[in-house]
CSV table of C-alpha atoms and ligand atoms in Angstrom, one decimal:
chain,number,residue,atom,x,y,z
A,1,UNK,CA,69.8,32.4,-27.5
A,2,UNK,CA,68.4,33.5,-24.2
A,3,UNK,CA,66.5,30.7,-22.4
A,4,UNK,CA,63.1,32.0,-21.6
A,5,UNK,CA,61.0,28.9,-21.2
A,6,UNK,CA,62.8,25.7,-22.3
A,7,UNK,CA,62.1,23.1,-19.6
A,8,UNK,CA,60.9,20.2,-21.7
A,9,UNK,CA,63.4,20.3,-24.5
A,10,UNK,CA,66.2,20.9,-22.0
A,11,UNK,CA,65.2,17.8,-20.1
A,12,UNK,CA,65.6,15.6,-23.1
A,13,UNK,CA,68.4,17.6,-24.8
A,14,UNK,CA,66.1,17.9,-27.8
A,15,UNK,CA,68.2,20.2,-29.8
A,16,UNK,CA,71.5,18.2,-29.2
A,17,UNK,CA,73.5,21.4,-28.6
A,18,UNK,CA,72.0,23.3,-31.5
A,19,UNK,CA,70.4,26.7,-30.9
A,20,UNK,CA,66.7,26.8,-31.9
A,21,UNK,CA,67.0,30.5,-32.7
A,22,UNK,CA,69.8,29.8,-35.1
A,23,UNK,CA,67.9,26.9,-36.7
A,24,UNK,CA,64.9,29.2,-37.2
A,25,UNK,CA,67.2,31.8,-38.8
A,26,UNK,CA,69.0,29.3,-41.1
A,27,UNK,CA,66.0,27.4,-42.3
A,28,UNK,CA,63.2,29.9,-41.7
A,29,UNK,CA,59.9,29.4,-39.9
A,30,UNK,CA,57.6,27.6,-39.5
A,31,UNK,CA,60.0,24.7,-39.3
A,32,UNK,CA,59.4,21.1,-38.2
A,33,UNK,CA,62.5,19.9,-36.3
A,34,UNK,CA,62.9,16.1,-35.8
A,35,UNK,CA,65.3,14.5,-33.4
A,36,UNK,CA,66.6,11.1,-34.7
A,37,UNK,CA,67.7,9.8,-31.3
A,38,UNK,CA,64.2,10.3,-29.8
A,39,UNK,CA,62.5,8.7,-32.9
A,40,UNK,CA,64.8,5.7,-32.6
A,41,UNK,CA,64.1,5.3,-29.0
A,42,UNK,CA,60.3,5.3,-29.5
A,43,UNK,CA,60.7,2.6,-32.1
A,44,UNK,CA,62.6,0.5,-29.7
A,45,UNK,CA,60.1,1.0,-26.8
A,46,UNK,CA,57.4,-0.6,-28.9
A,47,UNK,CA,59.6,-3.3,-30.5
A,48,UNK,CA,60.3,-4.5,-26.9
A,49,UNK,CA,56.7,-4.1,-25.7
A,50,UNK,CA,56.2,-7.8,-25.2
A,51,UNK,CA,58.4,-10.9,-24.8
A,52,UNK,CA,56.1,-12.9,-27.1
A,53,UNK,CA,58.4,-13.9,-29.9
A,54,UNK,CA,56.3,-13.5,-33.1
A,55,UNK,CA,55.6,-9.8,-32.7
A,56,UNK,CA,55.8,-7.0,-35.4
A,57,UNK,CA,55.4,-3.3,-35.0
A,58,UNK,CA,53.9,-1.6,-38.1
A,59,UNK,CA,54.5,2.1,-37.9
A,60,UNK,CA,51.3,3.9,-39.1
A,61,UNK,CA,52.7,6.4,-41.6
A,62,UNK,CA,49.8,8.7,-41.7
A,63,UNK,CA,51.1,10.3,-38.5
A,64,UNK,CA,54.3,11.3,-40.3
A,65,UNK,CA,55.4,10.2,-43.7
A,66,UNK,CA,58.6,12.2,-44.2
A,67,UNK,CA,61.0,10.1,-46.3
A,68,UNK,CA,64.0,10.3,-44.0
A,69,UNK,CA,61.8,9.6,-41.1
A,70,UNK,CA,60.5,6.4,-42.7
A,71,UNK,CA,64.1,5.4,-43.6
A,72,UNK,CA,65.0,5.6,-39.9
A,73,UNK,CA,61.9,3.7,-38.9
A,74,UNK,CA,62.8,1.0,-41.4
A,75,UNK,CA,66.4,0.8,-40.1
A,76,UNK,CA,64.9,0.1,-36.6
A,77,UNK,CA,63.3,-3.1,-38.1
A,78,UNK,CA,59.7,-1.8,-38.1
A,79,UNK,CA,57.2,-2.5,-40.8
A,80,UNK,CA,54.6,0.0,-42.0
A,81,UNK,CA,50.9,0.6,-42.5
A,82,UNK,CA,49.6,2.5,-45.5
A,83,UNK,CA,46.2,4.2,-45.9
A,84,UNK,CA,46.6,5.3,-49.5
A,85,UNK,CA,48.5,4.8,-52.7
A,86,UNK,CA,50.6,7.9,-51.8
A,87,UNK,CA,51.7,6.2,-48.6
A,88,UNK,CA,52.5,3.0,-50.4
A,89,UNK,CA,54.6,5.0,-52.9
A,90,UNK,CA,56.7,6.9,-50.3
A,91,UNK,CA,57.1,3.7,-48.2
A,92,UNK,CA,58.6,1.8,-51.2
A,93,UNK,CA,60.8,4.8,-51.8
A,94,UNK,CA,62.0,4.5,-48.2
A,95,UNK,CA,63.0,0.9,-48.9
A,96,UNK,CA,60.2,-1.1,-47.4
A,97,UNK,CA,59.5,-4.4,-49.3
A,98,UNK,CA,55.9,-5.0,-50.5
A,99,UNK,CA,55.3,-7.6,-47.8
A,100,UNK,CA,56.4,-5.1,-45.1
A,101,UNK,CA,53.6,-2.8,-46.2
A,102,UNK,CA,50.1,-3.4,-44.7
A,103,UNK,CA,47.5,-1.5,-46.7
A,104,UNK,CA,44.5,-0.8,-44.6
A,105,UNK,CA,42.0,0.7,-46.9
A,106,UNK,CA,38.6,2.2,-46.4
A,107,UNK,CA,36.0,2.8,-49.2
A,108,UNK,CA,38.4,2.7,-52.1
A,109,UNK,CA,37.8,2.6,-55.8
A,110,UNK,CA,38.6,-0.3,-58.0
A,111,UNK,CA,41.6,1.6,-59.4
A,112,UNK,CA,43.0,2.1,-56.0
A,113,UNK,CA,42.5,-1.5,-54.9
A,114,UNK,CA,44.1,-2.6,-58.2
A,115,UNK,CA,47.1,-0.3,-57.4
A,116,UNK,CA,47.6,-2.1,-54.1
A,117,UNK,CA,47.3,-5.5,-55.7
A,118,UNK,CA,49.8,-4.6,-58.4
A,119,UNK,CA,52.2,-3.3,-55.8
A,120,UNK,CA,51.9,-6.7,-54.1
A,121,UNK,CA,51.4,-5.3,-50.6
A,122,UNK,CA,49.2,-7.0,-48.0
A,123,UNK,CA,45.6,-5.6,-48.2
A,124,UNK,CA,43.1,-5.4,-45.4
A,125,UNK,CA,39.5,-4.6,-46.5
A,126,UNK,CA,37.0,-2.8,-44.4
A,127,UNK,CA,33.6,-4.1,-45.4
A,128,UNK,CA,31.9,-7.1,-47.0
A,129,UNK,CA,31.4,-5.2,-50.2
A,130,UNK,CA,35.1,-4.3,-50.4
A,131,UNK,CA,36.0,-7.9,-49.8
A,132,UNK,CA,33.8,-8.8,-52.7
A,133,UNK,CA,35.6,-6.2,-54.9
A,134,UNK,CA,39.0,-7.6,-53.8
A,135,UNK,CA,37.8,-11.1,-54.7
A,136,UNK,CA,36.7,-10.0,-58.1
A,137,UNK,CA,40.0,-8.3,-58.8
A,138,UNK,CA,42.4,-10.8,-57.3
A,139,UNK,CA,40.8,-14.3,-56.9
A,140,UNK,CA,43.0,-16.8,-55.1
A,141,UNK,CA,45.0,-14.0,-53.4
A,142,UNK,CA,45.8,-13.5,-49.7
A,143,UNK,CA,43.7,-10.9,-47.9
A,144,UNK,CA,43.1,-9.5,-44.4
A,145,UNK,CA,39.8,-8.2,-43.0
A,146,UNK,CA,39.4,-5.4,-40.5
A,147,UNK,CA,36.8,-6.1,-37.9
A,148,UNK,CA,35.0,-3.7,-35.5
A,149,UNK,CA,34.9,-5.4,-32.1
A,150,UNK,CA,32.3,-3.0,-30.8
A,151,UNK,CA,34.6,-1.3,-28.4
A,152,UNK,CA,36.1,2.1,-29.1
A,153,UNK,CA,38.5,4.5,-27.3
A,154,UNK,CA,40.2,7.8,-28.0
A,155,UNK,CA,40.8,11.4,-26.9
A,156,UNK,CA,38.1,13.0,-29.0
A,157,UNK,CA,35.0,11.7,-30.7
A,158,UNK,CA,36.6,12.3,-34.1
A,159,UNK,CA,39.4,9.7,-33.4
A,160,UNK,CA,37.4,6.9,-32.0
A,161,UNK,CA,37.6,4.3,-34.8
A,162,UNK,CA,35.7,1.3,-33.5
A,163,UNK,CA,32.5,0.8,-31.5
A,164,UNK,CA,28.9,1.0,-32.6
A,165,UNK,CA,28.9,4.5,-34.0
A,166,UNK,CA,31.9,4.5,-36.3
A,167,UNK,CA,32.3,3.8,-40.0
A,168,UNK,CA,35.2,1.4,-39.6
A,169,UNK,CA,35.5,-2.4,-39.8
A,170,UNK,CA,33.2,-5.3,-40.4
A,171,UNK,CA,30.6,-6.1,-37.7
A,172,UNK,CA,31.4,-9.6,-36.4
A,173,UNK,CA,27.8,-10.4,-37.1
A,174,UNK,CA,28.8,-10.7,-40.8
A,175,UNK,CA,31.4,-13.4,-40.3
A,176,UNK,CA,29.2,-15.9,-42.3
A,177,UNK,CA,29.1,-13.5,-45.3
A,178,UNK,CA,32.9,-13.0,-45.0
A,179,UNK,CA,33.4,-16.8,-45.1
A,180,UNK,CA,31.1,-17.1,-48.1
A,181,UNK,CA,33.0,-14.5,-50.1
A,182,UNK,CA,36.4,-16.0,-49.2
A,183,UNK,CA,35.2,-19.3,-50.5
A,184,UNK,CA,33.5,-17.9,-53.6
A,185,UNK,CA,36.8,-16.2,-54.8
A,186,UNK,CA,39.2,-18.8,-53.3
A,187,UNK,CA,40.7,-16.1,-51.1
A,188,UNK,CA,43.0,-16.9,-48.2
A,189,UNK,CA,42.3,-14.9,-45.1
A,190,UNK,CA,45.9,-14.3,-43.8
A,191,UNK,CA,45.0,-11.9,-41.0
A,192,UNK,CA,42.5,-9.9,-39.2
A,193,UNK,CA,42.9,-6.4,-37.8
A,194,UNK,CA,41.3,-3.7,-35.7
A,195,UNK,CA,42.1,-0.2,-34.6
A,196,UNK,CA,39.9,1.0,-31.8
A,197,UNK,CA,40.9,4.6,-31.6
A,198,UNK,CA,43.7,7.1,-30.9
A,199,UNK,CA,45.5,8.3,-27.9
A,200,UNK,CA,44.8,6.0,-25.0
A,201,UNK,CA,46.8,6.8,-21.8
A,202,UNK,CA,46.0,3.6,-20.0
A,203,UNK,CA,46.1,0.2,-21.7
A,204,UNK,CA,42.8,-1.1,-20.3
A,205,UNK,CA,40.5,-0.4,-23.2
A,206,UNK,CA,43.2,-1.7,-25.6
A,207,UNK,CA,43.7,-4.9,-23.7
A,208,UNK,CA,40.0,-5.4,-23.3
A,209,UNK,CA,39.4,-4.9,-27.0
A,210,UNK,CA,41.8,-7.7,-27.7
A,211,UNK,CA,39.4,-10.2,-26.2
A,212,UNK,CA,36.7,-9.6,-28.8
A,213,UNK,CA,39.3,-9.6,-31.6
A,214,UNK,CA,40.7,-13.0,-30.4
A,215,UNK,CA,37.2,-14.4,-30.3
A,216,UNK,CA,36.8,-13.4,-33.9
A,217,UNK,CA,40.3,-14.9,-34.7
A,218,UNK,CA,39.3,-18.2,-33.2
A,219,UNK,CA,36.7,-18.6,-35.9
A,220,UNK,CA,39.3,-18.6,-38.6
A,221,UNK,CA,41.7,-21.5,-38.1
A,222,UNK,CA,44.4,-20.6,-40.7
A,223,UNK,CA,45.5,-17.0,-39.9
A,224,UNK,CA,49.1,-15.8,-40.2
A,225,UNK,CA,48.6,-12.7,-38.1
A,226,UNK,CA,46.3,-10.8,-35.8
A,227,UNK,CA,46.8,-7.0,-35.8
A,228,UNK,CA,45.7,-5.3,-32.6
A,229,UNK,CA,45.8,-1.7,-33.9
A,230,UNK,CA,47.5,1.5,-32.8
A,231,UNK,CA,46.4,4.4,-30.6
A,232,UNK,CA,49.2,4.3,-28.0
A,233,UNK,CA,49.1,7.8,-26.4
A,234,UNK,CA,51.8,10.2,-25.4
A,235,UNK,CA,51.7,12.8,-22.6
A,236,UNK,CA,51.0,16.2,-24.2
A,237,UNK,CA,51.0,18.0,-20.8
A,238,UNK,CA,54.7,17.4,-20.1
A,239,UNK,CA,55.2,20.8,-18.3
A,240,UNK,CA,52.5,19.7,-15.8
A,241,UNK,CA,54.4,16.4,-15.3
A,242,UNK,CA,51.8,14.2,-17.1
A,243,UNK,CA,53.1,10.6,-17.0
A,244,UNK,CA,53.8,8.6,-20.1
A,245,UNK,CA,51.9,5.5,-21.0
A,246,UNK,CA,52.9,2.6,-18.7
A,247,UNK,CA,54.3,0.3,-21.3
A,248,UNK,CA,55.6,-2.2,-18.8
A,249,UNK,CA,52.1,-2.9,-17.4
A,250,UNK,CA,50.5,-2.9,-20.8
A,251,UNK,CA,53.2,-5.2,-22.2
A,252,UNK,CA,52.7,-7.7,-19.3
A,253,UNK,CA,48.9,-7.7,-19.7
A,254,UNK,CA,49.3,-8.2,-23.5
A,255,UNK,CA,52.0,-10.9,-23.2
A,256,UNK,CA,49.6,-13.0,-21.0
A,257,UNK,CA,46.9,-12.8,-23.6
A,258,UNK,CA,49.1,-13.5,-26.6
A,259,UNK,CA,50.8,-16.6,-25.1
A,260,UNK,CA,47.4,-17.9,-23.9
A,261,UNK,CA,45.9,-17.4,-27.3
A,262,UNK,CA,48.8,-19.0,-29.2
A,263,UNK,CA,48.5,-22.1,-26.9
A,264,UNK,CA,44.8,-22.4,-27.7
A,265,UNK,CA,45.2,-21.6,-31.4
A,266,UNK,CA,47.9,-24.3,-31.7
A,267,UNK,CA,50.6,-22.1,-33.2
A,268,UNK,CA,52.7,-19.0,-32.4
A,269,UNK,CA,50.7,-16.8,-34.6
A,270,UNK,CA,52.1,-13.4,-35.5
A,271,UNK,CA,50.8,-10.5,-33.5
A,272,UNK,CA,51.1,-6.9,-34.9
A,273,UNK,CA,50.4,-3.5,-33.5
A,274,UNK,CA,50.2,-0.3,-35.6
A,275,UNK,CA,51.2,2.8,-33.7
A,276,UNK,CA,51.5,6.1,-35.4
A,277,UNK,CA,51.5,8.8,-32.7
A,278,UNK,CA,53.6,7.0,-30.1
A,279,UNK,CA,56.5,6.6,-32.6
A,280,UNK,CA,56.3,10.1,-34.1
A,281,UNK,CA,54.8,12.7,-31.9
A,282,UNK,CA,57.6,13.4,-29.4
A,283,UNK,CA,60.3,13.3,-32.0
A,284,UNK,CA,59.3,16.8,-33.4
A,285,UNK,CA,59.2,20.3,-32.2
A,286,UNK,CA,57.6,22.9,-34.5
A,287,UNK,CA,59.4,26.3,-34.5
A,288,UNK,CA,57.6,29.5,-35.3
A,289,UNK,CA,58.2,33.2,-34.8
A,290,UNK,CA,56.2,35.8,-33.0
A,291,UNK,CA,55.4,38.8,-35.2
A,292,UNK,CA,52.8,40.8,-33.3
A,293,UNK,CA,51.5,41.1,-29.8
A,294,UNK,CA,48.3,43.0,-29.1
A,295,UNK,CA,45.4,43.5,-26.7
A,296,UNK,CA,42.0,43.0,-28.1
A,297,UNK,CA,39.4,44.0,-25.6
A,298,UNK,CA,40.1,41.8,-22.6
A,299,UNK,CA,42.5,39.4,-24.2
A,300,UNK,CA,46.2,39.4,-25.0
A,301,UNK,CA,47.0,37.8,-28.3
A,302,UNK,CA,50.4,36.5,-29.4
A,303,UNK,CA,50.4,36.4,-33.2
A,304,UNK,CA,52.9,34.0,-34.8
A,305,UNK,CA,53.4,32.2,-38.1
A,306,UNK,CA,52.0,28.9,-37.0
A,307,UNK,CA,48.5,28.9,-38.4
A,308,UNK,CA,46.3,25.9,-38.5
A,309,UNK,CA,47.5,25.2,-42.1
A,310,UNK,CA,50.8,24.2,-40.4
A,311,UNK,CA,49.4,22.3,-37.3
A,312,UNK,CA,45.7,21.7,-37.3
A,313,UNK,CA,45.3,19.6,-34.2
A,314,UNK,CA,44.4,22.4,-31.8
A,315,UNK,CA,41.8,23.8,-34.2
A,316,UNK,CA,40.4,20.4,-35.2
A,317,UNK,CA,40.5,18.4,-32.0
A,318,UNK,CA,40.9,21.1,-29.3
A,319,UNK,CA,44.3,19.5,-28.7
A,320,UNK,CA,46.8,20.8,-26.2
A,321,UNK,CA,50.4,21.3,-27.3
A,322,UNK,CA,53.1,22.6,-24.9
A,323,UNK,CA,54.8,25.8,-26.0
A,324,UNK,CA,58.3,26.9,-25.3
A,325,UNK,CA,59.9,30.3,-25.8
A,326,UNK,CA,63.4,30.9,-27.2
A,327,UNK,CA,64.7,34.5,-27.5
A,328,UNK,CA,67.3,35.9,-29.9
A,329,UNK,CA,70.1,37.7,-28.0
A,330,UNK,CA,69.6,40.9,-29.9
A,331,UNK,CA,65.9,41.3,-29.0
A,332,UNK,CA,65.4,44.7,-27.6
A,333,UNK,CA,63.9,44.5,-24.1
A,334,UNK,CA,64.4,47.7,-22.1
A,335,UNK,CA,61.8,46.7,-19.6
A,336,UNK,CA,62.9,43.2,-19.0
A,337,UNK,CA,64.4,42.1,-15.7
A,338,UNK,CA,64.8,38.7,-14.3
A,339,UNK,CA,61.6,39.2,-12.2
A,340,UNK,CA,59.3,40.2,-15.1
A,341,UNK,CA,60.5,37.3,-17.1
A,342,UNK,CA,59.5,35.0,-14.3
A,343,UNK,CA,55.9,36.4,-14.2
A,344,UNK,CA,53.5,34.3,-16.2
A,345,UNK,CA,50.5,35.8,-17.9
A,346,UNK,CA,47.5,34.6,-19.7
A,347,UNK,CA,47.7,34.8,-23.4
A,348,UNK,CA,46.1,33.3,-26.5
A,349,UNK,CA,48.6,32.2,-29.2
A,350,UNK,CA,47.2,32.5,-32.7
A,351,UNK,CA,48.4,32.1,-36.3
A,352,UNK,CA,48.3,34.1,-39.4
A,353,UNK,CA,45.3,32.6,-41.1
A,354,UNK,CA,42.1,34.6,-41.8
A,355,UNK,CA,39.9,32.6,-39.5
A,356,UNK,CA,38.9,33.3,-35.9
A,357,UNK,CA,39.4,29.5,-35.2
A,358,UNK,CA,43.1,29.9,-36.0
A,359,UNK,CA,44.1,29.3,-32.4
A,360,UNK,CA,47.2,27.4,-31.4
A,361,UNK,CA,46.8,27.8,-27.6
A,362,UNK,CA,43.9,29.4,-25.9
A,363,UNK,CA,44.2,31.2,-22.5
A,364,UNK,CA,47.6,29.8,-21.8
A,365,UNK,CA,49.8,30.8,-18.9
A,366,UNK,CA,53.2,31.6,-20.3
A,367,UNK,CA,56.1,33.9,-19.4
A,368,UNK,CA,55.9,37.3,-21.1
A,369,UNK,CA,56.5,36.8,-24.9
A,370,UNK,CA,58.1,39.5,-27.1
A,371,UNK,CA,57.9,40.2,-30.8
A,372,UNK,CA,60.8,38.4,-32.5
A,373,UNK,CA,60.7,35.4,-30.0
A,374,UNK,CA,60.9,31.9,-31.4
A,375,UNK,CA,58.2,29.6,-30.2
A,376,UNK,CA,58.6,25.8,-30.0
A,377,UNK,CA,55.4,23.7,-30.2
A,378,UNK,CA,56.1,20.4,-28.5
A,379,UNK,CA,55.1,16.9,-29.6
A,380,UNK,CA,54.4,18.1,-33.1
A,381,UNK,CA,55.7,15.0,-34.9
A,382,UNK,CA,52.3,13.2,-35.2
A,383,UNK,CA,49.5,14.5,-37.5
A,384,UNK,CA,51.5,17.7,-37.9
A,385,UNK,CA,53.1,18.1,-41.3
A,386,UNK,CA,50.9,15.3,-42.7
A,387,UNK,CA,47.7,17.3,-41.9
A,388,UNK,CA,49.2,20.6,-43.1
A,389,UNK,CA,47.7,22.3,-46.1
A,390,UNK,CA,48.1,25.3,-48.4
A,391,UNK,CA,45.1,27.1,-47.1
A,392,UNK,CA,45.3,30.8,-47.7
A,393,UNK,CA,47.8,29.9,-50.3
A,394,UNK,CA,50.5,29.6,-47.7
A,395,UNK,CA,53.6,27.5,-48.3
A,396,UNK,CA,54.1,24.3,-46.4
A,397,UNK,CA,57.1,24.4,-44.1
A,398,UNK,CA,60.5,22.8,-44.3
A,399,UNK,CA,61.5,19.8,-42.2
A,400,UNK,CA,65.0,19.3,-40.7
A,401,UNK,CA,66.5,16.3,-38.9
A,402,UNK,CA,68.9,16.5,-36.0
A,403,UNK,CA,71.1,13.5,-36.3
A,404,UNK,CA,72.4,11.5,-33.3
A,405,UNK,CA,75.8,13.3,-33.5
A,406,UNK,CA,74.1,16.7,-33.5
A,407,UNK,CA,74.4,17.4,-37.2
A,408,UNK,CA,71.5,19.0,-38.8
A,409,UNK,CA,70.1,18.0,-42.3
A,410,UNK,CA,67.3,19.3,-44.4
A,411,UNK,CA,64.8,16.5,-45.1
A,412,UNK,CA,62.1,18.6,-46.9
A,413,UNK,CA,62.5,21.9,-48.7
A,414,UNK,CA,60.1,24.7,-47.9
A,415,UNK,CA,57.6,25.1,-50.7
A,416,UNK,CA,58.0,27.9,-53.1
A,417,UNK,CA,55.3,30.2,-54.5
A,418,UNK,CA,55.8,28.4,-57.9
A,419,UNK,CA,54.8,25.2,-56.2
A,420,UNK,CA,51.4,26.7,-55.4
A,421,UNK,CA,50.5,27.3,-59.1
A,422,UNK,CA,52.4,24.5,-60.8
A,423,UNK,CA,49.2,22.4,-61.6
A,424,UNK,CA,47.0,25.3,-62.5
A,425,UNK,CA,46.0,25.7,-66.1
A,426,UNK,CA,45.2,29.2,-67.3
A,427,UNK,CA,42.4,30.1,-69.6
A,428,UNK,CA,43.3,31.3,-73.0
A,429,UNK,CA,41.4,34.6,-72.9
B,501,LIG,C1,45.5,6.2,-37.6
B,501,LIG,C2,45.6,4.7,-37.6
B,501,LIG,C3,46.6,4.1,-36.8
B,501,LIG,C4,47.5,4.9,-35.9
B,501,LIG,O1,46.9,5.6,-34.8
B,501,LIG,P1,47.8,6.3,-33.7
B,501,LIG,O2,46.7,6.8,-32.8
B,501,LIG,O3,48.5,7.3,-34.4
B,501,LIG,O4,48.6,5.2,-33.1
B,501,LIG,C5,46.7,2.8,-36.8
B,501,LIG,N1,45.8,2.0,-37.5
B,501,LIG,C6,44.8,2.5,-38.3
B,501,LIG,C7,44.0,1.7,-39.1
B,501,LIG,C8,44.7,3.9,-38.3
B,501,LIG,O5,43.7,4.4,-39.1
């Protein structure tokens, strides 16, 4: 491989001595590449966020629910959130015990609620009516309730999940109704939870939102846990030196609140957080290959095989992902000198989907890219594969894992054309 633009992955030894061009050749592109060492270190960062002793990190699996990934998270001593029966299913497969799975559901059917009850996981309901449904299905059981403290935060309107305008959680105004239903069905409220939104880069809104949650908690004297939610951000603009979340500051501010509350509450109640992105985003680089470069009117387009069916965040949330360039040795480049390679140019990197919104990076300053180059999309481990689709009848990519000793293993096979049609039923014409 010729290093063209590899600053970020070099700085963290992301490929552990493997050549991304060779990985792309061996496994094909697009390809999600996960680094085990980085994943483990992100788990440990949050496990040690506070000194408060009764503290649990629930990894929120909707960010990345690869089986091998979940097995690693489990081996780090984390528990998990689930948002659907499918997540419960794969989490059990990864070895999580039912009581290590926190099912945070939203507008679910009776069948789905029953599934969670039968699987014996901890259930959190999201409205007074869903609490009533839970009570009917499982009188006498333990249950948790998600509240909406009235404060939200996040990087985009679509990921703010609390506050006055969102669909989530129970408005604290309805606490009397919650108490009534708990009594009616002899339910035991074991916990309350919230999740104010995704991707905060300073802990202020998070710490502030805890106050309202603790006020709610104080109205229920017999809780086992308080779940403060996820949303811990990561720096997506690493090339520009964006700083990571200051966990030390956040941890200290949290610690103060947790100890204070425990003192008032009269027991060392369990506190949980439920981060998804922080644990998973930085552990993955998504590799793709450049197949066509062209000028269209005033713009230069770099066309690659990473369409929004593979990584939808840029198209859906206008998200920024850093892009690196790795070049196969044999790439023909008569015109290339050290100087031209150092010249950056403004390009728009696009995928292979028939939609004009299929844009991975708009007007991005990058060193000159050539056909055949391998691109590395940074921080692709959260809401990457899990939000991928078969749009345009394209195959979902493979995933590989770089072990701590540098070995590479396949953790998900690339789909095959037969997978696309396996559930179709032809007419008998
Ligand atoms: C999505 C989600 C999370 C995780 O959010 P991140 O921003 O990835 O940390 C946590 N809790 C709930 C309820 C969620 O819906």
